[in-house]
PDB file of C-alpha atoms in Angstrom:
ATOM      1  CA  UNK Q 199     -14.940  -3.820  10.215  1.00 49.00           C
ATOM      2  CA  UNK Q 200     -12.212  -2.715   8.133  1.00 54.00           C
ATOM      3  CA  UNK Q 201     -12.566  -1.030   4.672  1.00 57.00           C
ATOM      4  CA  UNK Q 202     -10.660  -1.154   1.993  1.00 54.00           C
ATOM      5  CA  UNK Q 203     -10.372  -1.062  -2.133  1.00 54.00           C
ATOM      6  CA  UNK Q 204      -9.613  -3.939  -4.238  1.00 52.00           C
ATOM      7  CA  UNK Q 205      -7.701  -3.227  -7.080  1.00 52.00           C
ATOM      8  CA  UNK Q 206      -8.132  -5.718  -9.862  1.00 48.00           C
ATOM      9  CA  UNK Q 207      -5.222  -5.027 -12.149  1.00 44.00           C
ATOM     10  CA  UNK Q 208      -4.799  -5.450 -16.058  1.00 41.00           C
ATOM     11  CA  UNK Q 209      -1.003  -6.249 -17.416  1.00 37.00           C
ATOM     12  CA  UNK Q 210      -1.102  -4.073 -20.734  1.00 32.00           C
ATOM     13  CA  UNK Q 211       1.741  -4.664 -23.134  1.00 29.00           C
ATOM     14  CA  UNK Q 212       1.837  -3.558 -26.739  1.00 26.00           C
ATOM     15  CA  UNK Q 213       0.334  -5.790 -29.260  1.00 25.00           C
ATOM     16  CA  UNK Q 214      -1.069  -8.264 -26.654  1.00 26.00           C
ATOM     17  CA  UNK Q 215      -2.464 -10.476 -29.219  1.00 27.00           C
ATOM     18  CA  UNK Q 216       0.475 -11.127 -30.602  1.00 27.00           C
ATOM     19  CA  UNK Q 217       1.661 -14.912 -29.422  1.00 31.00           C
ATOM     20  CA  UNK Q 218       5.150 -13.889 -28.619  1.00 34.00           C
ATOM     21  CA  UNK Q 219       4.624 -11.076 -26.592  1.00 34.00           C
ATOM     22  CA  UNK Q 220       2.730 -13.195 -23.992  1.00 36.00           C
ATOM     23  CA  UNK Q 221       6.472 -13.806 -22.797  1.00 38.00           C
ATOM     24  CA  UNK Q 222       7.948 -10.709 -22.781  1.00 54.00           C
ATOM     25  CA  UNK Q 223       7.094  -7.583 -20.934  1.00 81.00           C
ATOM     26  CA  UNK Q 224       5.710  -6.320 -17.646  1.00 88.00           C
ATOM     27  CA  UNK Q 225       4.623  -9.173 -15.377  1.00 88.00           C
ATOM     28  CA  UNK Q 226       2.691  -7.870 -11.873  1.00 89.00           C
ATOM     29  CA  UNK Q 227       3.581 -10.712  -9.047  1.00 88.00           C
ATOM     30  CA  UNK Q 228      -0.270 -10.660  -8.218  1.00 84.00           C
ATOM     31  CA  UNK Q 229      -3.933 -10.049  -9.335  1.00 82.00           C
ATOM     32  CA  UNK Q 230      -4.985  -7.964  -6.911  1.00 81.00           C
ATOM     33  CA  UNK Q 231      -4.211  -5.708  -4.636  1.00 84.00           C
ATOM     34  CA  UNK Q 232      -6.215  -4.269  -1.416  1.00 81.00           C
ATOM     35  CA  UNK Q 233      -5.577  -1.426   0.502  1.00 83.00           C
ATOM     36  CA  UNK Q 234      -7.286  -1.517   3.952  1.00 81.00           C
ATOM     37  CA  UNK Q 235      -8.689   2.036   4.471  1.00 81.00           C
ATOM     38  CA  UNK Q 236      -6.518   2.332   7.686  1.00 82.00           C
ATOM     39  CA  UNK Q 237      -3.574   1.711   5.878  1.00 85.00           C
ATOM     40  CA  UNK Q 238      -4.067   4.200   2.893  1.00 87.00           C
ATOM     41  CA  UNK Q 239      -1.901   1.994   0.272  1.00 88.00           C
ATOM     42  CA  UNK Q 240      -0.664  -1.171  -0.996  1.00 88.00           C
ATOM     43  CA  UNK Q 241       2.085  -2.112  -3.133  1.00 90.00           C
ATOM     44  CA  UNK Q 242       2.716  -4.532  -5.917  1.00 90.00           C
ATOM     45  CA  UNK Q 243       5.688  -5.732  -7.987  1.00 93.00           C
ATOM     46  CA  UNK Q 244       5.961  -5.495 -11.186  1.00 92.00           C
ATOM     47  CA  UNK Q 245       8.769  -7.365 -13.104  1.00 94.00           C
ATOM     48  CA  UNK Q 246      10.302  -6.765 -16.604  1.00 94.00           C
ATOM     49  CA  UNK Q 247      10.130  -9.849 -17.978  1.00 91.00           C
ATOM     50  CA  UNK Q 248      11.997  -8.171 -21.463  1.00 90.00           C
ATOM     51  CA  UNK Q 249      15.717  -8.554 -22.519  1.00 89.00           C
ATOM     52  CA  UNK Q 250      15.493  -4.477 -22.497  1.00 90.00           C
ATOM     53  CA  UNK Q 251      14.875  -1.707 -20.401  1.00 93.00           C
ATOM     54  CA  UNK Q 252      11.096  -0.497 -20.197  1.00 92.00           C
ATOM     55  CA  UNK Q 253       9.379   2.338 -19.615  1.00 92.00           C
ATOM     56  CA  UNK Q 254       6.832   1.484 -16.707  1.00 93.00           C
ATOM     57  CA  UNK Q 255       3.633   3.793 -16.992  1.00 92.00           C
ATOM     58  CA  UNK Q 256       1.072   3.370 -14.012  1.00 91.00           C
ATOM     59  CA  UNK Q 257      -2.629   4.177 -14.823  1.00 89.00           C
ATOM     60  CA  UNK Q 258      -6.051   4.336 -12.770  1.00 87.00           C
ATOM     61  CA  UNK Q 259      -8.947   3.696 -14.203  1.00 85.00           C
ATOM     62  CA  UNK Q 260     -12.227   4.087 -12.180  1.00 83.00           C
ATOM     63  CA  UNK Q 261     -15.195   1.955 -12.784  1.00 82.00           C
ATOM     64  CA  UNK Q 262     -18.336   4.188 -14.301  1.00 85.00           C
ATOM     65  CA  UNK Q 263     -20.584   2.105 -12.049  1.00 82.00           C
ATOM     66  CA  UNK Q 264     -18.490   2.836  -8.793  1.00 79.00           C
ATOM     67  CA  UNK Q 265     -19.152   6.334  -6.592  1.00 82.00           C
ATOM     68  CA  UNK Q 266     -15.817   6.217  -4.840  1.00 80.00           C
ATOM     69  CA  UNK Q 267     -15.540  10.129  -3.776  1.00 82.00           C
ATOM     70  CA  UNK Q 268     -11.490  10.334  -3.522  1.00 84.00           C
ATOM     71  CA  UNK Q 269      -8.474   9.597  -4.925  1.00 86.00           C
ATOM     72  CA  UNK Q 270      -6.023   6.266  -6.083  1.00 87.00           C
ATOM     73  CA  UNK Q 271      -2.460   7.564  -6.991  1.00 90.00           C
ATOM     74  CA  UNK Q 272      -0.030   5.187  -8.411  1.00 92.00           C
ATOM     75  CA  UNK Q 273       3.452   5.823  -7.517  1.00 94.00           C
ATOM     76  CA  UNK Q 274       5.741   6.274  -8.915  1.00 95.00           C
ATOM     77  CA  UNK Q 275       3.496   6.577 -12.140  1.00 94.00           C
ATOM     78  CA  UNK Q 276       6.386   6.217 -14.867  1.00 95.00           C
ATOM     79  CA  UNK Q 277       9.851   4.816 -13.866  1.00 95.00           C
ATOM     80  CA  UNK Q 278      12.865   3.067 -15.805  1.00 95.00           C
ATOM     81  CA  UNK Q 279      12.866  -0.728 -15.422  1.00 95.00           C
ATOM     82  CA  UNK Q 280      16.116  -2.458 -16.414  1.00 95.00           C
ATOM     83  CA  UNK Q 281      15.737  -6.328 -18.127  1.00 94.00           C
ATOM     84  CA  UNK Q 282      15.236  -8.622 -15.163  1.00 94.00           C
ATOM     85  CA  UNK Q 283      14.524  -6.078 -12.635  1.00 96.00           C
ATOM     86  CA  UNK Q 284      11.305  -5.409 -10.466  1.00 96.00           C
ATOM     87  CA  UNK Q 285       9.396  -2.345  -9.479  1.00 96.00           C
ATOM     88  CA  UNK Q 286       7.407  -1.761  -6.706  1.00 96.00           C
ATOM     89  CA  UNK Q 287       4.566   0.398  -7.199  1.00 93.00           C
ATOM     90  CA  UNK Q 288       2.637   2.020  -4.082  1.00 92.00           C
ATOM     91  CA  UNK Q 289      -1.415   2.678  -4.732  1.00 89.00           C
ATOM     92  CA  UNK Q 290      -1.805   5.417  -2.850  1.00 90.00           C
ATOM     93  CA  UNK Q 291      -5.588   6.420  -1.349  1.00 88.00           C
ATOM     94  CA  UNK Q 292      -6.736  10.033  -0.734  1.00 89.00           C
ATOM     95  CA  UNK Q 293     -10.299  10.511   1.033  1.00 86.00           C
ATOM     96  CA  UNK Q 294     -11.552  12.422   3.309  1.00 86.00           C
ATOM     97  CA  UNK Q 295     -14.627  10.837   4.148  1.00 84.00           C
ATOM     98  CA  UNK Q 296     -14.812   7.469   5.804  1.00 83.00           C
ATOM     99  CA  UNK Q 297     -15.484   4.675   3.498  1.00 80.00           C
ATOM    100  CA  UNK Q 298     -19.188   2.987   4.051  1.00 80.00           C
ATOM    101  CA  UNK Q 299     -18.480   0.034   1.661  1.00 81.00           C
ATOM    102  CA  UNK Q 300     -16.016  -1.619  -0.748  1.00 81.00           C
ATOM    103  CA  UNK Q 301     -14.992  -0.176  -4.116  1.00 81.00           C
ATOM    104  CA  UNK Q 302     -13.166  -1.554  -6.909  1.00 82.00           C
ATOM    105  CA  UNK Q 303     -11.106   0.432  -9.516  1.00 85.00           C
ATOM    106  CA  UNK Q 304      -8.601  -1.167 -12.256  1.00 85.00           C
ATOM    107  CA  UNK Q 305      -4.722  -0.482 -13.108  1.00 85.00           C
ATOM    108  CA  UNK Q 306      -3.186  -0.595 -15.649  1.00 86.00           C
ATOM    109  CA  UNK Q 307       0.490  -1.395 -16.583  1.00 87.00           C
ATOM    110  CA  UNK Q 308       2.186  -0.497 -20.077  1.00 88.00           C
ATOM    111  CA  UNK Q 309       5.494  -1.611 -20.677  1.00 88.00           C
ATOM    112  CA  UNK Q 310       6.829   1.033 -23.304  1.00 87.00           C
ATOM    113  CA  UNK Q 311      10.067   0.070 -25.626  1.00 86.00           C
ATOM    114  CA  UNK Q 312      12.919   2.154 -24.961  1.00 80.00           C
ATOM    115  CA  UNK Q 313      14.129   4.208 -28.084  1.00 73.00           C
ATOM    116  CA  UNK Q 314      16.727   2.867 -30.304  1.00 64.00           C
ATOM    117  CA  UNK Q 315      19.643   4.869 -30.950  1.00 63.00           C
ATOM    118  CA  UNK Q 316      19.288   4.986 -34.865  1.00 63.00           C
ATOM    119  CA  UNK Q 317      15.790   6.178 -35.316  1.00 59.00           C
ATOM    120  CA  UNK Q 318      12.167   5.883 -33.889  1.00 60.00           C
ATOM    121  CA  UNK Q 319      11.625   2.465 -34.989  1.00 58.00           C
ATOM    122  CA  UNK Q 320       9.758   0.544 -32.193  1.00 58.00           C
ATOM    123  CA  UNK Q 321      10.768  -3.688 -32.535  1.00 58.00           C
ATOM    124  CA  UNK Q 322       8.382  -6.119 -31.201  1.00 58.00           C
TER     125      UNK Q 322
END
């Protein structure tokens, strides 16, 4: 029987609440992603759904309830994503024990504004 680690993943984008960023952004192609314990990764796609370049920033985030004794590793964790474009991030698992059950952890994905040129002033 094959083990593995579900991933449920969480699309963060600044000011979610906000009606008109629900368009705009970092958009993963899936919900979930599970990486067979054979395999030692899985990928997603993330797409910047924004008319400008984003900063991508990859984050685990362990459950407090789970007692998964190694390591998930997004990579790459931060990387430049032009308007349009799409990123493929690799989960990347680190145990040395053999896995005895599933486990789930979460992701999460912040699309982060590029810098204007005149100042520090973030536009959403």
């Amino acid at each position: 029987m094959n083990k593995y680690i579900s991933i449920n993943l969480m699309a963060i984008v600044f000011c979610i609440n906000i009606p008109a960023v629900y368009s705009v952004g970092m958009t993963p192609n899936t919900s979930a992603v599970i990486i067979e314990e054979q395999n030692k990764e899985g990928t997603i796609e993330i797409k910047n759904t924004d008319a400008e370049p984003m900063l991508l920033y990859s984050k685990i985030v362990r459950l407090a309830d789970d007692d998964f004794d190694g390591a998930l590793i997004p990579s790459p964790a931060a990387v430049l994503v032009q308007p349009g474009e799409t990123q493929v991030i690799r989960v990347l698992l680190r145990t040395n024990k053999k896995m005895e059950k599933e486990h789930l952890a979460r992701v999460e994905f912040s699309g982060i504004p590029t810098q204007n040129k005149g100042g520090t002033r973030i536009d959403f």
